[in-house]
Short mmCIF file of C-alpha atoms in Angstrom, two decimals:
data_model
loop_
_atom_site.label_atom_id
_atom_site.label_comp_id
_atom_site.label_asym_id
_atom_site.label_seq_id
_atom_site.Cartn_x
_atom_site.Cartn_y
_atom_site.Cartn_z
CA ASP A 1019 3.24 6.67 -21.80
CA SER A 1020 1.29 3.60 -20.54
CA GLY A 1021 -0.28 2.83 -23.61
CA VAL A 1022 -3.69 3.19 -22.01
CA THR A 1023 -5.91 6.17 -23.62
CA GLN A 1024 -8.53 8.35 -22.01
CA THR A 1025 -10.88 10.60 -23.66
CA PRO A 1026 -11.85 13.18 -23.10
CA LYS A 1027 -8.94 14.80 -20.62
CA HIS A 1028 -11.08 17.25 -19.37
CA LEU A 1029 -14.81 17.65 -18.98
CA ILE A 1030 -16.85 20.62 -17.55
CA THR A 1031 -20.50 20.17 -17.06
CA ALA A 1032 -23.50 20.82 -15.30
CA THR A 1033 -25.75 19.11 -12.66
CA GLY A 1034 -28.02 16.71 -14.15
CA GLN A 1035 -26.27 16.12 -16.97
CA ARG A 1036 -24.81 12.68 -18.48
CA VAL A 1037 -21.24 12.35 -19.81
CA THR A 1038 -19.18 9.08 -21.23
CA LEU A 1039 -15.66 8.63 -20.58
CA ARG A 1040 -13.89 6.39 -23.00
CA CYS A 1041 -10.87 4.19 -22.44
CA SER A 1042 -8.70 2.26 -24.96
CA PRO A 1043 -6.37 -0.33 -23.06
CA ARG A 1044 -3.11 -1.50 -23.98
CA SER A 1045 -2.78 -3.64 -27.02
CA GLY A 1046 -3.86 -7.05 -26.08
CA ASP A 1047 -4.96 -6.57 -22.62
CA LEU A 1048 -8.28 -8.09 -21.92
CA SER A 1049 -8.88 -6.32 -18.47
CA VAL A 1050 -10.51 -3.13 -17.81
CA TYR A 1051 -10.76 -1.58 -14.72
CA TRP A 1052 -12.26 1.94 -13.74
CA TYR A 1053 -11.28 4.15 -10.69
CA GLN A 1054 -12.45 7.50 -9.01
CA GLN A 1055 -10.25 9.90 -7.52
CA SER A 1056 -11.83 12.89 -5.64
CA LEU A 1057 -9.72 15.75 -4.73
CA ASP A 1058 -6.65 14.60 -2.33
CA GLN A 1059 -8.54 11.08 -1.77
CA GLY A 1060 -7.68 7.71 -2.80
CA LEU A 1061 -8.55 5.52 -5.50
CA GLN A 1062 -11.92 4.19 -5.49
CA PHE A 1063 -12.45 0.83 -7.29
CA LEU A 1064 -15.88 1.24 -9.48
CA ILE A 1065 -15.80 -1.76 -11.71
CA GLN A 1066 -13.70 -4.17 -13.82
CA TYR A 1067 -14.43 -5.69 -17.20
CA TYR A 1068 -12.69 -8.90 -18.73
CA ASN A 1069 -13.03 -9.35 -22.35
CA GLY A 1070 -16.64 -7.69 -22.53
CA GLU A 1071 -17.82 -9.18 -19.39
CA GLU A 1072 -18.13 -7.55 -16.20
CA ARG A 1073 -16.11 -9.47 -13.73
CA ALA A 1074 -15.69 -7.15 -10.17
CA LYS A 1075 -17.96 -4.34 -9.06
CA GLY A 1076 -16.95 -1.77 -6.20
CA ASN A 1077 -18.69 1.18 -4.94
CA ILE A 1078 -20.32 1.95 -8.24
CA LEU A 1079 -23.33 4.41 -7.74
CA GLU A 1080 -26.54 3.18 -9.86
CA ARG A 1081 -26.20 6.53 -11.94
CA PHE A 1082 -22.76 5.22 -13.24
CA SER A 1083 -22.73 2.52 -15.78
CA ALA A 1084 -20.06 0.86 -17.86
CA GLN A 1085 -19.39 -1.62 -20.74
CA GLN A 1086 -16.51 -3.12 -22.70
CA PHE A 1087 -17.02 -3.57 -26.40
CA PRO A 1088 -15.76 -6.48 -29.08
CA ASP A 1089 -12.93 -4.17 -29.72
CA LEU A 1090 -11.94 -4.10 -25.97
CA HIS A 1091 -12.43 -0.44 -25.43
CA SER A 1092 -14.65 0.52 -22.37
CA GLU A 1093 -16.80 3.53 -21.93
CA LEU A 1094 -18.04 4.81 -18.28
CA ASN A 1095 -21.61 6.83 -18.16
CA LEU A 1096 -22.05 9.19 -15.47
CA SER A 1097 -25.84 10.28 -15.38
CA SER A 1098 -27.57 12.62 -13.27
CA LEU A 1099 -24.49 14.46 -12.56
CA GLU A 1100 -23.88 15.99 -8.86
CA LEU A 1101 -21.52 18.23 -7.54
CA GLY A 1102 -19.73 15.37 -5.90
CA ASP A 1103 -19.33 13.50 -8.94
CA SER A 1104 -16.53 15.95 -9.54
CA ALA A 1105 -13.32 13.81 -9.96
CA LEU A 1106 -10.45 12.47 -11.92
CA TYR A 1107 -11.53 9.08 -13.63
CA PHE A 1108 -8.76 6.72 -14.31
CA CYS A 1109 -8.95 3.73 -16.41
CA ALA A 1110 -6.55 0.89 -16.37
CA SER A 1111 -5.76 -2.26 -17.95
CA SER A 1112 -3.82 -5.71 -17.38
CA PRO A 1113 -3.36 -8.75 -19.57
CA ARG A 1114 -5.34 -11.31 -17.91
CA GLN A 1115 -8.30 -11.82 -15.39
CA GLY A 1116 -6.59 -13.38 -12.95
CA ASN A 1117 -3.13 -11.85 -13.43
CA THR A 1118 -1.61 -10.72 -10.12
CA GLY A 1119 0.76 -8.11 -12.25
CA GLU A 1120 0.55 -4.57 -13.11
CA LEU A 1121 -2.59 -2.20 -13.99
CA PHE A 1122 -1.39 0.27 -16.45
CA PHE A 1123 -2.99 3.51 -15.84
CA GLY A 1124 -4.42 6.10 -18.36
CA GLU A 1125 -4.01 9.71 -17.71
CA GLY A 1126 -7.25 10.09 -16.43
CA SER A 1127 -10.20 12.05 -17.03
CA ARG A 1128 -10.91 14.99 -15.14
CA LEU A 1129 -14.65 15.75 -14.70
CA THR A 1130 -15.84 18.97 -13.21
CA VAL A 1131 -19.70 19.41 -12.32
CA LEU A 1132 -20.63 23.06 -11.81
CA GLY B 311 -14.99 -7.18 0.78
CA GLU B 312 -11.44 -5.98 1.52
CA ASN B 313 -10.63 -3.20 3.46
CA VAL B 314 -7.01 -1.65 3.11
CA GLU B 315 -6.18 0.88 5.63
CA GLN B 316 -2.55 2.89 4.98
CA HIS B 317 -0.69 5.28 7.47
CA PRO B 318 0.48 7.68 7.82
CA SER B 319 -1.69 9.85 5.31
CA THR B 320 1.49 12.58 5.26
CA LEU B 321 5.04 12.03 5.85
CA SER B 322 7.86 14.74 6.13
CA VAL B 323 11.29 13.57 5.65
CA GLN B 324 14.94 14.98 5.45
CA GLU B 325 16.48 14.15 2.14
CA GLY B 326 18.74 11.10 2.94
CA ASP B 327 16.64 9.81 5.61
CA SER B 328 14.49 6.68 5.18
CA ALA B 329 10.64 6.73 5.05
CA VAL B 330 8.01 3.89 6.08
CA ILE B 331 4.56 3.51 5.11
CA LYS B 332 2.39 0.61 6.57
CA CYS B 333 -0.94 -0.84 5.17
CA THR B 334 -3.09 -3.17 6.89
CA TYR B 335 -5.71 -5.60 4.89
CA SER B 336 -8.77 -7.22 6.05
CA ASP B 337 -9.37 -10.49 3.71
CA SER B 338 -7.18 -13.02 4.34
CA ALA B 339 -7.50 -14.41 0.84
CA SER B 340 -5.88 -11.64 -0.53
CA ASN B 341 -2.58 -12.94 -2.57
CA TYR B 342 -0.95 -9.65 -4.35
CA PHE B 343 0.11 -6.36 -2.93
CA PRO B 344 1.44 -3.93 -5.10
CA TRP B 345 2.53 -0.31 -4.32
CA TYR B 346 1.91 2.69 -6.64
CA LYS B 347 3.53 5.84 -6.64
CA GLN B 348 1.32 8.89 -8.00
CA GLU B 349 3.21 12.43 -9.02
CA LEU B 350 1.16 15.50 -8.64
CA GLY B 351 -1.04 15.64 -11.69
CA LYS B 352 0.25 12.44 -12.95
CA ARG B 353 -1.20 8.72 -13.39
CA PRO B 354 -0.57 6.37 -10.69
CA GLN B 355 2.75 3.74 -11.45
CA LEU B 356 3.69 0.65 -10.23
CA ILE B 357 7.01 0.45 -8.29
CA ILE B 358 7.02 -2.57 -6.49
CA ASP B 359 4.88 -5.29 -5.72
CA ILE B 360 4.83 -8.66 -3.69
CA ARG B 361 3.10 -11.77 -3.77
CA SER B 362 1.47 -13.73 -0.82
CA ASN B 363 4.26 -16.72 -0.73
CA VAL B 364 7.01 -14.06 -0.15
CA GLY B 365 7.99 -12.18 2.75
CA GLU B 366 10.12 -9.44 1.42
CA LYS B 367 11.38 -8.17 -1.80
CA LYS B 368 14.05 -5.43 -2.46
CA ASP B 369 14.56 -3.04 -5.60
CA GLN B 370 17.56 -0.70 -5.14
CA ARG B 371 16.52 1.53 -2.59
CA ILE B 372 12.61 0.35 -1.95
CA ALA B 373 11.68 -2.73 -0.19
CA VAL B 374 8.28 -3.99 0.67
CA THR B 375 7.56 -6.78 3.63
CA LEU B 376 4.51 -8.77 4.25
CA ASN B 377 3.42 -10.10 7.45
CA LYS B 378 0.49 -12.55 6.35
CA THR B 379 -0.41 -13.54 9.86
CA ALA B 380 -0.72 -10.10 11.18
CA LYS B 381 -2.16 -8.82 7.72
CA HIS B 382 0.16 -6.16 7.18
CA PHE B 383 2.53 -4.99 4.55
CA SER B 384 5.00 -2.10 4.34
CA LEU B 385 7.13 0.01 2.14
CA HIS B 386 10.55 0.91 2.99
CA ILE B 387 12.31 3.97 1.14
CA THR B 388 16.00 4.51 1.87
CA GLU B 389 18.48 7.40 1.33
CA THR B 390 15.36 9.26 -0.10
CA GLN B 391 15.50 11.84 -2.64
CA PRO B 392 13.57 14.93 -3.39
CA GLU B 393 11.97 13.10 -6.77
CA ASP B 394 10.51 10.60 -4.02
CA SER B 395 8.29 13.09 -3.36
CA ALA B 396 4.72 11.91 -4.30
CA VAL B 397 1.19 10.10 -3.09
CA TYR B 398 2.00 6.25 -2.37
CA PHE B 399 -0.64 4.00 -2.35
CA CYS B 400 -0.63 0.76 -1.18
CA ALA B 401 -3.10 -1.88 -2.40
CA ALA B 402 -4.56 -5.77 -1.81
CA LYS B 403 -6.14 -7.95 -4.35
CA ASN B 404 -8.21 -10.71 -3.11
CA ALA B 405 -9.43 -13.91 -4.70
CA GLY B 406 -12.39 -11.87 -6.48
CA ASN B 407 -9.61 -10.09 -8.49
CA MET B 408 -10.47 -6.71 -7.03
CA LEU B 409 -7.82 -4.49 -6.42
CA THR B 410 -8.55 -2.57 -3.33
CA PHE B 411 -6.24 0.48 -2.53
CA GLY B 412 -5.34 2.14 0.79
CA GLY B 413 -6.13 6.14 1.38
CA GLY B 414 -2.61 7.15 0.16
CA THR B 415 0.37 8.84 1.68
CA ARG B 416 1.70 11.91 0.99
CA LEU B 417 5.51 11.79 1.04
CA MET B 418 7.64 14.94 1.17
CA VAL B 419 11.26 14.81 1.10
CA LYS B 420 12.92 18.10 2.32
CA PRO B 421 16.31 18.89 0.66
#
């Protein structure tokens, strides 16, 4: 158990819909990262937050948005869903913004868009 | 931005043999290079990492080497075992604090 909690574990929805994925980082970790992993694909960096503020942005679509709340949990919002958005979405946390140490990944939220 | 290339995409070895996975990166300012192992249906987990001021690091059967001049780093697994079968990802973290992953290598260790 990494200490990072993601909900829901599985989600099935239809094209055009909107979903919210939730992540609670490890206790004390200030940084939260979101990654997308499509079937048999690598880990695509979406966005990073540190202590409530956006710190780095990757290939995140305009239909996607995220935020980190004062209690440090984070939410990833996916709207106008398309079939190609079906993927495993991982959240990861680390203690400090500039820390070169380990990222602790959650178990992921598997999104299926039908 | 950073671009990380990883080879090979699949690797099949006999139990007991060695496995080598290679990665190249594009941003010369990158300073941290971790390797993650992802078993089927599981989350990625860090197995070893190396910082830019070190050329080699070893932990039991796994080792990582870094060549900053050539901008490439490699993972070496010796005496492979069936439980080493997984997808391995290299990554590079640049000065902008963005960790970019390679495309992954599916390692299969045949008993």
